[in-house]
PDB file of C-alpha atoms in Angstrom:
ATOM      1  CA  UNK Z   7      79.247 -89.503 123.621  1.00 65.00           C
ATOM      2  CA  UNK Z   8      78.112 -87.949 127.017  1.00 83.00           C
ATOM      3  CA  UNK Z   9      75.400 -85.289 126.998  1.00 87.00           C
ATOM      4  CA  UNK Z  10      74.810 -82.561 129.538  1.00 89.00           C
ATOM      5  CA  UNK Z  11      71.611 -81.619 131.803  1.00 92.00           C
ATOM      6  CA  UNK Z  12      70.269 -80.191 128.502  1.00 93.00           C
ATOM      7  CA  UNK Z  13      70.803 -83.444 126.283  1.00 92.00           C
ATOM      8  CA  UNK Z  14      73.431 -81.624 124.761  1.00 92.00           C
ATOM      9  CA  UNK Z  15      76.614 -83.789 123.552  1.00 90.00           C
ATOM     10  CA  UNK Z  16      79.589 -81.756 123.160  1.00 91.00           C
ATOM     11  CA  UNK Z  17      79.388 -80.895 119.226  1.00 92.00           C
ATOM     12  CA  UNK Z  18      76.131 -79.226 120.243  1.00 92.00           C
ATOM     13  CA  UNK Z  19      77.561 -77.126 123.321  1.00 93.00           C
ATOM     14  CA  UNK Z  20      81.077 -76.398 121.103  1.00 94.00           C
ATOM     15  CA  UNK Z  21      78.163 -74.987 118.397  1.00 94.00           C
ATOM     16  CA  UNK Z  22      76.354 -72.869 120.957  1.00 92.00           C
ATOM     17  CA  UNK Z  23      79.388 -71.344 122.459  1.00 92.00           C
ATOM     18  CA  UNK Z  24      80.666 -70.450 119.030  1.00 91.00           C
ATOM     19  CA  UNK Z  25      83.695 -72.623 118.638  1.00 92.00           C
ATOM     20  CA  UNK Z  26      84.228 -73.634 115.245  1.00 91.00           C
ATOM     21  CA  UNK Z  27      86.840 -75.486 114.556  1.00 93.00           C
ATOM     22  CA  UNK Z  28      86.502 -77.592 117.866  1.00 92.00           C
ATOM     23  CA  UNK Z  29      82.840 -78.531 116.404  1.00 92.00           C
ATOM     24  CA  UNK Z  30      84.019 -79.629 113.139  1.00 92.00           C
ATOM     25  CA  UNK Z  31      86.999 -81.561 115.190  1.00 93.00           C
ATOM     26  CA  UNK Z  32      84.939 -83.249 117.323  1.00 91.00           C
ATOM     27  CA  UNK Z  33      82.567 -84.309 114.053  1.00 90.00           C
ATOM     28  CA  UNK Z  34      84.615 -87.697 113.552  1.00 90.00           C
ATOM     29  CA  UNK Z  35      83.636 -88.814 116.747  1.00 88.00           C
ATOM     30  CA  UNK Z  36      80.105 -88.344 116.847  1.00 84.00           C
ATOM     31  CA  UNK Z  37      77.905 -91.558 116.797  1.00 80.00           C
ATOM     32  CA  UNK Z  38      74.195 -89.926 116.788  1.00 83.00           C
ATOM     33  CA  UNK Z  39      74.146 -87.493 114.027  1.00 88.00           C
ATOM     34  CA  UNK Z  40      70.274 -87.514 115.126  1.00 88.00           C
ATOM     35  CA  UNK Z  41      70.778 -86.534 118.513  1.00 89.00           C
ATOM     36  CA  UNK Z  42      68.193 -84.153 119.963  1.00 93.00           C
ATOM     37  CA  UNK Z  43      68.524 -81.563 123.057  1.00 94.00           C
ATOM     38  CA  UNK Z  44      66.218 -81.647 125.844  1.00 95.00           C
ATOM     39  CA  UNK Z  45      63.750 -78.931 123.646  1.00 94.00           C
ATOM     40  CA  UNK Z  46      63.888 -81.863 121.109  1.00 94.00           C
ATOM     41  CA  UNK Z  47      66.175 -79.513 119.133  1.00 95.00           C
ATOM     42  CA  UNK Z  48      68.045 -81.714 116.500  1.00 95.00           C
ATOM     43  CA  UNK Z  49      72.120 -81.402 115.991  1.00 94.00           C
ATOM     44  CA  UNK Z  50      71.599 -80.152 112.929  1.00 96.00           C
ATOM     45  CA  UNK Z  51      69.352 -77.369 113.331  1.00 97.00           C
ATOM     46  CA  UNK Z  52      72.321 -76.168 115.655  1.00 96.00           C
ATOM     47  CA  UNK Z  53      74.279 -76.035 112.786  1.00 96.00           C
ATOM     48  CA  UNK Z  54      71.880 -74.475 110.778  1.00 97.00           C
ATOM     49  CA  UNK Z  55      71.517 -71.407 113.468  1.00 96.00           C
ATOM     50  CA  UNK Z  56      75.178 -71.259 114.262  1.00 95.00           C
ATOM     51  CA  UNK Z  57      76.282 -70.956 110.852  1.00 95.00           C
ATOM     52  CA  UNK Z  58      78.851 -74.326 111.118  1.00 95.00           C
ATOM     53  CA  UNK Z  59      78.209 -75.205 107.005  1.00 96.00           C
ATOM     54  CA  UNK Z  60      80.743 -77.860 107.322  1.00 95.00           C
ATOM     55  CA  UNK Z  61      78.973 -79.614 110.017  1.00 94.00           C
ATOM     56  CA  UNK Z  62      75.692 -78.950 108.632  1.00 96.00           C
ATOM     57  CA  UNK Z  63      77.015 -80.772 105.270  1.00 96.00           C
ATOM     58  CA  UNK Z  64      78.905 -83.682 107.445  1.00 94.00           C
ATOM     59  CA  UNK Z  65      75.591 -84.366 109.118  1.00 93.00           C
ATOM     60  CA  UNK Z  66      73.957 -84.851 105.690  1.00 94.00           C
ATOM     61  CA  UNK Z  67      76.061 -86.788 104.052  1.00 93.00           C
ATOM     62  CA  UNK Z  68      76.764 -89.063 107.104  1.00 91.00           C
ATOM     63  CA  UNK Z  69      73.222 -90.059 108.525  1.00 89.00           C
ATOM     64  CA  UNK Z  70      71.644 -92.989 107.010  1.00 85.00           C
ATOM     65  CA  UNK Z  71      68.465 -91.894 105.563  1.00 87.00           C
ATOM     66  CA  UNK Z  72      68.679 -88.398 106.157  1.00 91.00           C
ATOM     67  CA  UNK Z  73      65.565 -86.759 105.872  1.00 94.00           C
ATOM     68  CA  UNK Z  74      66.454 -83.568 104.278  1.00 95.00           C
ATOM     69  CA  UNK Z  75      62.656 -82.100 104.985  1.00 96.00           C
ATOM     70  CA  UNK Z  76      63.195 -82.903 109.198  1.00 95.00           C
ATOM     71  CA  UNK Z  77      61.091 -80.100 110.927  1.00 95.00           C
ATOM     72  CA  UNK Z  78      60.935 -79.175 114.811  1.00 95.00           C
ATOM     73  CA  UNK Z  79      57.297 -77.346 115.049  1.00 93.00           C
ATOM     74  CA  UNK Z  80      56.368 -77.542 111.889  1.00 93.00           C
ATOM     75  CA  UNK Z  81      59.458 -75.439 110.731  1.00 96.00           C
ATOM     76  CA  UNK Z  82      61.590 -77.489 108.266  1.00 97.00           C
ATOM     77  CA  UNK Z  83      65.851 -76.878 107.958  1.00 98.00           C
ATOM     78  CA  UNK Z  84      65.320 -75.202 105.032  1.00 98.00           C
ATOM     79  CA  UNK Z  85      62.635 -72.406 106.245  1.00 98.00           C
ATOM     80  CA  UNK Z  86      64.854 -72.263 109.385  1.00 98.00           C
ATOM     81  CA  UNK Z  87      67.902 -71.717 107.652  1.00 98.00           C
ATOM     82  CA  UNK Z  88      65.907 -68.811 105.645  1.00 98.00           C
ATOM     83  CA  UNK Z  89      64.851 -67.894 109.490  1.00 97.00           C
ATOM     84  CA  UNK Z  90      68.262 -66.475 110.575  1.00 97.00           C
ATOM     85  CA  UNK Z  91      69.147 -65.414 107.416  1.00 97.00           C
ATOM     86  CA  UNK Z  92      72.166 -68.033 106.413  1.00 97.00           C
ATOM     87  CA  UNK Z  93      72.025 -68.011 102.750  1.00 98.00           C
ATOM     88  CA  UNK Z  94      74.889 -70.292 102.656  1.00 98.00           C
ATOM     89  CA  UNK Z  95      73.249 -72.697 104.366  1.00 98.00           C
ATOM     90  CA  UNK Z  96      70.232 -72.465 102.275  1.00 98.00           C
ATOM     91  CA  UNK Z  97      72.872 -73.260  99.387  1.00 98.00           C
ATOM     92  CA  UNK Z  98      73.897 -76.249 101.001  1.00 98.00           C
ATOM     93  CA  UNK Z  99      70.090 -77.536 102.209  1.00 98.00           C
ATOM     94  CA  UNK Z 100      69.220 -76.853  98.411  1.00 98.00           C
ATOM     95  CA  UNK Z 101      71.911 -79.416  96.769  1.00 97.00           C
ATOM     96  CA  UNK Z 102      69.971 -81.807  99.032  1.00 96.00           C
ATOM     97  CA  UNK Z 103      66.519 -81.224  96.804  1.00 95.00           C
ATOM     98  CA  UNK Z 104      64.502 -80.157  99.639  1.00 96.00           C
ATOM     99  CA  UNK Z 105      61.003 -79.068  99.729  1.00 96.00           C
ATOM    100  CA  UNK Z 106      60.933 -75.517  98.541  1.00 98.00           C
ATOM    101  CA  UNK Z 107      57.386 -74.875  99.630  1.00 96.00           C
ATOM    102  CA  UNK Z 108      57.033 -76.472 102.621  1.00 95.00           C
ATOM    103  CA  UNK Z 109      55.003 -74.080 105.186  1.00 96.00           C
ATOM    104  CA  UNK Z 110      54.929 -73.350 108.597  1.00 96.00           C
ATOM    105  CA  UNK Z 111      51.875 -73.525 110.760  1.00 95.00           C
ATOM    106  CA  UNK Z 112      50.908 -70.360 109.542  1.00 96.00           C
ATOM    107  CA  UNK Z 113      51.182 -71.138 105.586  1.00 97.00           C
ATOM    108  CA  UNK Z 114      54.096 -69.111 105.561  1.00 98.00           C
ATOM    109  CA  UNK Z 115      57.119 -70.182 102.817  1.00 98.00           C
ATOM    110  CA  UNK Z 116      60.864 -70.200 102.544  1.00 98.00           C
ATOM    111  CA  UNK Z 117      60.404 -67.461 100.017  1.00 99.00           C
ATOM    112  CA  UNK Z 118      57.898 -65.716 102.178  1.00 99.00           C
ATOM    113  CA  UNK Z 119      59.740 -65.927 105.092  1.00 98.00           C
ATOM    114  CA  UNK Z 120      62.946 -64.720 103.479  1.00 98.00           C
ATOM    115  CA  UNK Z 121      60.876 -61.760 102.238  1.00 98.00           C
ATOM    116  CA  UNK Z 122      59.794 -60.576 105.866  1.00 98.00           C
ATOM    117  CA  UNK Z 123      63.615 -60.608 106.876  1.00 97.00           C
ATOM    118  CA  UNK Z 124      64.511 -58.800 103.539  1.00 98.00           C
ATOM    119  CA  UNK Z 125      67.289 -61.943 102.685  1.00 98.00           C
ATOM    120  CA  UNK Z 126      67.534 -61.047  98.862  1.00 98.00           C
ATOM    121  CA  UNK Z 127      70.457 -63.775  98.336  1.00 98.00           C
ATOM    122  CA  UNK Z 128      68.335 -66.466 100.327  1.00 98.00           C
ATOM    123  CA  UNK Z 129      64.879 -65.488  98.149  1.00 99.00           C
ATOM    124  CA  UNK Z 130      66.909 -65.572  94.835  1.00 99.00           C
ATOM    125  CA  UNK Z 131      68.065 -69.365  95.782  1.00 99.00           C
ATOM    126  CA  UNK Z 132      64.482 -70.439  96.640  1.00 99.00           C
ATOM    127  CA  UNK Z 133      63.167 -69.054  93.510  1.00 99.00           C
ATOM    128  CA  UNK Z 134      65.742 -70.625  91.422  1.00 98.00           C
ATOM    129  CA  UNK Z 135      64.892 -73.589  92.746  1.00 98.00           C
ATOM    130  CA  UNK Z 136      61.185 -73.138  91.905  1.00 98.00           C
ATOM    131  CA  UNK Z 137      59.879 -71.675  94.600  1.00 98.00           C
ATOM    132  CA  UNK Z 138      56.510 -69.941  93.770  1.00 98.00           C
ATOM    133  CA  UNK Z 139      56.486 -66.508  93.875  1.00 98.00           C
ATOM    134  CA  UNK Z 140      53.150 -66.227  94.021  1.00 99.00           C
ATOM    135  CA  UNK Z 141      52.423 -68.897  96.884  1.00 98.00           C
ATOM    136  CA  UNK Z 142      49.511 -67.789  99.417  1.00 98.00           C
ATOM    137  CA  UNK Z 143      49.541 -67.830 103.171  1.00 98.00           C
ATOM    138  CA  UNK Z 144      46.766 -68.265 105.090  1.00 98.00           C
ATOM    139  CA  UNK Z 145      45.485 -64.883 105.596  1.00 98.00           C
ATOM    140  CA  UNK Z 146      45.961 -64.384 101.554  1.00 98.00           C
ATOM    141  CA  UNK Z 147      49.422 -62.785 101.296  1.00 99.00           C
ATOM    142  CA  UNK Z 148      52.154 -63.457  98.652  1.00 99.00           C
ATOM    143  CA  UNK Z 149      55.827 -62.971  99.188  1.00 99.00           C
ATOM    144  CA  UNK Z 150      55.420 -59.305  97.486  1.00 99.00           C
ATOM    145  CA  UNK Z 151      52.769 -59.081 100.384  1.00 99.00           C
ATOM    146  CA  UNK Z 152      55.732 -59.654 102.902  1.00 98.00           C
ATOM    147  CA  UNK Z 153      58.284 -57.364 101.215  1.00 98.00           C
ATOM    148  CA  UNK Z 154      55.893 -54.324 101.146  1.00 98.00           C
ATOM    149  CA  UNK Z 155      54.546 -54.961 104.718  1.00 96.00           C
ATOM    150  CA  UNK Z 156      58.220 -56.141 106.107  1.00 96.00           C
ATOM    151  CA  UNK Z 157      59.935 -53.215 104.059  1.00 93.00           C
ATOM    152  CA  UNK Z 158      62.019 -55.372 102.517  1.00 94.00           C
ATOM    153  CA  UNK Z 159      62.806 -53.484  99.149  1.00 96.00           C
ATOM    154  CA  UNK Z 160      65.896 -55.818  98.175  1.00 98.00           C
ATOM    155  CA  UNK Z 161      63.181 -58.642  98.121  1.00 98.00           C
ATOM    156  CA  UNK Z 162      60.446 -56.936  96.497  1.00 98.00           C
ATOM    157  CA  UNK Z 163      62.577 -55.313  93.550  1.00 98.00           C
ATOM    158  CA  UNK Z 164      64.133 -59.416  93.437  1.00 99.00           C
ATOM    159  CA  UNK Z 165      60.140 -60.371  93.216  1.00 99.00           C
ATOM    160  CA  UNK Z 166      59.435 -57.702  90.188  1.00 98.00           C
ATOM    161  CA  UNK Z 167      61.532 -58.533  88.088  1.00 98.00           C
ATOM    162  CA  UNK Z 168      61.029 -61.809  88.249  1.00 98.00           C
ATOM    163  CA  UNK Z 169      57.513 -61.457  87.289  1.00 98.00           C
ATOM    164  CA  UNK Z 170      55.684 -61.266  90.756  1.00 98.00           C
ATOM    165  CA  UNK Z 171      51.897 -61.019  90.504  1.00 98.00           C
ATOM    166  CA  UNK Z 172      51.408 -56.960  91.762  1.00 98.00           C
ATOM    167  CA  UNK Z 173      47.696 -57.517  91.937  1.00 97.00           C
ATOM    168  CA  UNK Z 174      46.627 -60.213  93.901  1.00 98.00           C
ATOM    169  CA  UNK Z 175      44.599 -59.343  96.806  1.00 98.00           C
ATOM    170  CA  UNK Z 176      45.338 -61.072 100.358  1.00 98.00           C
ATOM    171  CA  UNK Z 177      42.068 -62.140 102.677  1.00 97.00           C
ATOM    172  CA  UNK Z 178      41.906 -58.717 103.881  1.00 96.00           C
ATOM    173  CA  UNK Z 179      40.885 -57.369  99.756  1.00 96.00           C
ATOM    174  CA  UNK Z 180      44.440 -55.955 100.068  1.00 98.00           C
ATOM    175  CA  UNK Z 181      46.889 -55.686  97.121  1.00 98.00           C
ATOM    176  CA  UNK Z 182      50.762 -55.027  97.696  1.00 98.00           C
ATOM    177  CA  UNK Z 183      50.677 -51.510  96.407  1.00 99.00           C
ATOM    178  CA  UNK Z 184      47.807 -50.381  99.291  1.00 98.00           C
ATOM    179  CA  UNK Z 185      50.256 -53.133 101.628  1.00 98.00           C
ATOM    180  CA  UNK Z 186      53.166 -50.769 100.843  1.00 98.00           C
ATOM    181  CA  UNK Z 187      51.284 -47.297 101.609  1.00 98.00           C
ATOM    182  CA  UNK Z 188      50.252 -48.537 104.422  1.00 97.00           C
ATOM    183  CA  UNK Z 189      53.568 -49.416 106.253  1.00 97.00           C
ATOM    184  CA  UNK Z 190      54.456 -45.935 104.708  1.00 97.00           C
ATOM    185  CA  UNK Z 191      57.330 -47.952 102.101  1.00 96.00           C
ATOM    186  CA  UNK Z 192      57.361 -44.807  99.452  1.00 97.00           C
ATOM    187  CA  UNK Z 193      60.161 -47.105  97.959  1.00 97.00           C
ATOM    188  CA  UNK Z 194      58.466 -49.973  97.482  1.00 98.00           C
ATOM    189  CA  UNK Z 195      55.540 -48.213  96.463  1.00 98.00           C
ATOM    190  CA  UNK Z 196      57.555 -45.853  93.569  1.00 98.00           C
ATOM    191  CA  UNK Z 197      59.417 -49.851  92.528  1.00 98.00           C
ATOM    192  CA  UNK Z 198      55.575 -51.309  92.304  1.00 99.00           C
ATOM    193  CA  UNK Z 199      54.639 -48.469  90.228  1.00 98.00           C
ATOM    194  CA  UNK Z 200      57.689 -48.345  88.078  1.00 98.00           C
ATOM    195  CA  UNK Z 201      56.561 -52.060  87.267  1.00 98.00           C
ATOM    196  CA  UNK Z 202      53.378 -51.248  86.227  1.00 97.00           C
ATOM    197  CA  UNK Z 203      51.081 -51.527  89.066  1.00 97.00           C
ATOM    198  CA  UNK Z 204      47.653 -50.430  88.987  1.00 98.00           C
ATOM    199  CA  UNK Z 205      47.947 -47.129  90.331  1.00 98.00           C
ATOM    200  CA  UNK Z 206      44.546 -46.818  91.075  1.00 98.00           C
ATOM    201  CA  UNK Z 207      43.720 -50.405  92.654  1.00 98.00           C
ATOM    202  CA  UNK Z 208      41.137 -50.112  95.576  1.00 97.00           C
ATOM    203  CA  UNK Z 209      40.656 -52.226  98.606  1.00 96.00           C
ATOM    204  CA  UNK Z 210      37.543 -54.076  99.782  1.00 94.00           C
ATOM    205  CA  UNK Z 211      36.404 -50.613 101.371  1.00 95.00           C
ATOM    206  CA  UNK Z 212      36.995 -48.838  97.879  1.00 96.00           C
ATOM    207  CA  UNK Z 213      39.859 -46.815  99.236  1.00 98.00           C
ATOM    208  CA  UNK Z 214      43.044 -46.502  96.279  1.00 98.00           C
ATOM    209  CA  UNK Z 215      46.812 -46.070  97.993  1.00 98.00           C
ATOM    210  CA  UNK Z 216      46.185 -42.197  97.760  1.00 98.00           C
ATOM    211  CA  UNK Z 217      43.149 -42.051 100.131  1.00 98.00           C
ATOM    212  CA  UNK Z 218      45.129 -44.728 102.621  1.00 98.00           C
ATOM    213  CA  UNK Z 219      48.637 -42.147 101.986  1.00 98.00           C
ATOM    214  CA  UNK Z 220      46.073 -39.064 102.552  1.00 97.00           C
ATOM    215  CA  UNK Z 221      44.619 -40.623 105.995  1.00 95.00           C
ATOM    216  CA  UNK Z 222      47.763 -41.846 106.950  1.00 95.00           C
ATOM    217  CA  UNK Z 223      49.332 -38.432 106.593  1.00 95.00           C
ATOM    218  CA  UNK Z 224      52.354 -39.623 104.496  1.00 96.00           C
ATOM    219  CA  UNK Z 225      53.148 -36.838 101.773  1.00 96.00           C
ATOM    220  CA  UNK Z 226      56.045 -38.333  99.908  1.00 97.00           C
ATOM    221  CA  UNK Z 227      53.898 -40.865  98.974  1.00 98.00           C
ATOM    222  CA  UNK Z 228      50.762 -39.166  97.432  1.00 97.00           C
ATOM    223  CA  UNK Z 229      53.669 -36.654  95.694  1.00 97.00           C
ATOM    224  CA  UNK Z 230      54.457 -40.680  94.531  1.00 98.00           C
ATOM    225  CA  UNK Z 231      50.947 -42.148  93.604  1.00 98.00           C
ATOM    226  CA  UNK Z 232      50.343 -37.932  91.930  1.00 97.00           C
ATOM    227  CA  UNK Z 233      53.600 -38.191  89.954  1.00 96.00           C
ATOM    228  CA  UNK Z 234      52.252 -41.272  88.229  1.00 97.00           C
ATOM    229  CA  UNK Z 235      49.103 -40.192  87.777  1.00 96.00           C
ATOM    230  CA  UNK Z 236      46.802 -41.550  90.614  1.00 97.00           C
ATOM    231  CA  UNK Z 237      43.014 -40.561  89.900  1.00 96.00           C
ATOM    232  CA  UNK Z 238      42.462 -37.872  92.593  1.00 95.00           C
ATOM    233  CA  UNK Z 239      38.723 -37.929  92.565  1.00 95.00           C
ATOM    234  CA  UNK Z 240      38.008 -41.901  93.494  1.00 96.00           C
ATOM    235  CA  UNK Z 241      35.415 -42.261  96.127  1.00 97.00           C
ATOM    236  CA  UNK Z 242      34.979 -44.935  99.179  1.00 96.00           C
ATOM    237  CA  UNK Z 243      32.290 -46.640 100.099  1.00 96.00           C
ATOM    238  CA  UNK Z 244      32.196 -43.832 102.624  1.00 94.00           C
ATOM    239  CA  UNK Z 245      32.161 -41.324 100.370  1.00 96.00           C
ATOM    240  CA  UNK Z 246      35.130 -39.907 100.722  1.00 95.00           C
ATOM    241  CA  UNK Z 247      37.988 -38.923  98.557  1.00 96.00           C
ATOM    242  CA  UNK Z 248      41.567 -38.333  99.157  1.00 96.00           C
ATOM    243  CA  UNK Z 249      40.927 -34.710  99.791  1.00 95.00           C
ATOM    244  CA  UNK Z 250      38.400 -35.453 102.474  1.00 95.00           C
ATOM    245  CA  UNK Z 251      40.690 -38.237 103.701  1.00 95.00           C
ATOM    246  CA  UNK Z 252      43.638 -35.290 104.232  1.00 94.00           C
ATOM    247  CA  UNK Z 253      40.890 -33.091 106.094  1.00 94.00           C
ATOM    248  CA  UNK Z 254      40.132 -35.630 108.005  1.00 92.00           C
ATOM    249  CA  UNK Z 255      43.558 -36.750 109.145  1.00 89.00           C
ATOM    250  CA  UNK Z 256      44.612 -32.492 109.278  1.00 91.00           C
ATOM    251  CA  UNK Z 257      47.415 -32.432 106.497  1.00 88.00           C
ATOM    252  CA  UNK Z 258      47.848 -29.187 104.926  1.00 91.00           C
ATOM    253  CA  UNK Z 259      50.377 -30.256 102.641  1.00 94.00           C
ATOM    254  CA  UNK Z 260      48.602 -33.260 101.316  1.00 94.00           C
ATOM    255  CA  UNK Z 261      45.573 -31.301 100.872  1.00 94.00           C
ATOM    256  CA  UNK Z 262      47.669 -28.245  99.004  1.00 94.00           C
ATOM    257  CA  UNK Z 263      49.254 -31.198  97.197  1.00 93.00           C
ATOM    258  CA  UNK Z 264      45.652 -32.884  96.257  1.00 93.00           C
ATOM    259  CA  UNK Z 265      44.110 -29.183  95.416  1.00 91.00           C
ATOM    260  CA  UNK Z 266      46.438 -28.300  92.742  1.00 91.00           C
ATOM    261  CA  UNK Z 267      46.656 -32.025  91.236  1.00 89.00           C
ATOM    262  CA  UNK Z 268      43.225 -32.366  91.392  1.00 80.00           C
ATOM    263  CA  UNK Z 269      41.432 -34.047  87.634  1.00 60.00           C
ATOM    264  CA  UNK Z 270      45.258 -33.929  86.355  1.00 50.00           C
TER     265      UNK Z 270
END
């Protein structure tokens, strides 16, 4: 089969531009299910980003030893189907017994990946099929690290009750409760607590969520971390407390807030 300027052969260029049904006619007469663009972009990876499941599924049952873990830059099918957020092709990948771990150049996972994009249905598949919820990337974070920091409440209420680890710390001595104040998630941070999380975990610096909520001006979330009893009266390593924190950062309602809460 010919192939354009860009290595393309005409399945590929039917995928880009969208047309379905002409892809999955044209499948019959492909020769090279292994063909690659001029990026060294395999066919299949265009079926994996142009959601065509029926070529995707043609191309791995018809290749002679198909390698089901193929990766362009260290990304494998599966993490890039989990990349654009095609849980139906994660389905399919899955039948295939895939490597559910398998990182990117960064240590990042399926699971974590489908976690920072908030892909519930994609994160439930991987963790059926034993992905580990409490995997570490390399700066130290877990999936539940990526759902507070992403905002991605779907995944992180998924990673709860399935038994996520709400403690670990990541490289930075942060757990996902402080992860969660700190992108200002008051959901995420009321679901952690509603699960049990240490309300009063500290960072490396000794802070707890309600001196980072205090200095970060964010007042639904110390009425949050108050309503479940947070312990108003820790103190850093700089000796401050979340009082001095709101001072500092010139919140009258947090400090109100802290000043009638205070030793409760």
């Amino acid at each position: 089969m010919e192939v354009d300027l860009k290595n393309r052969n005409s399945i590929m260029i039917t995928m880009e531009n969208g047309y379905t049904e002409i892809s999955e006619f044209l499948l019959p007469f492909i020769t090279d299910f292994k063909q690659k663009d001029d990026k060294g972009i395999p066919l299949i990876f265009y079926a994996v980003r142009k959601g065509q499941h029926n070529v995707l599924k043609h191309i791995i049952e018809n290749t002679k030893d198909f390698d089901i873990d193929i990766q362009i830059d260290g990304v494998s099918l599966l993490f890039e189907a989990v990349k654009c957020m095609n849980p139906d092709a994660v389905q399919i990948i899955l039948q295939y017994n895939p490597l559910v771990e398998h990182p990117n150049e960064f240590g990042k996972t399926p699971l974590m990946e489908a976690c920072t994009t908030d892909d519930d249905l994609s994160a439930g598949l991987l963790i059926d099929a034993g992905a580990n919820i409490n995997a570490r990337e390399n700066k130290g974070n877990t999936p539940l690290h990526h759902s507070c920091i992403s905002k991605g409440n779907k995944t992180g209420k998924l990673l709860l009750e399935r038994g996520a680890d709400m403690e670990i710390i990541n490289s930075d001595g942060i757990p996902p409760l402080i992860a969660a104040t700190m992108k200002k998630n008051a959901e995420m941070v009321r679901n952690l607590l509603l699960f049990n999380s240490n309300v009063n975990v500290m960072d490396a610096f000794g802070n707890s969520a309600l001196i980072h909520a205090a200095q970060m001006n964010c007042p639904e979330i110390v009425e949050v971390l108050i309503s479940f009893h947070a312990d108003t009266t820790i103190i850093n390593r700089n000796g401050n407390d979340a009082l001095a924190a709101a001072r500092k950062s010139g919140s009258p309602q947090i400090m109100k807030l802290l000043s009638e809460n205070r030793n409760k």
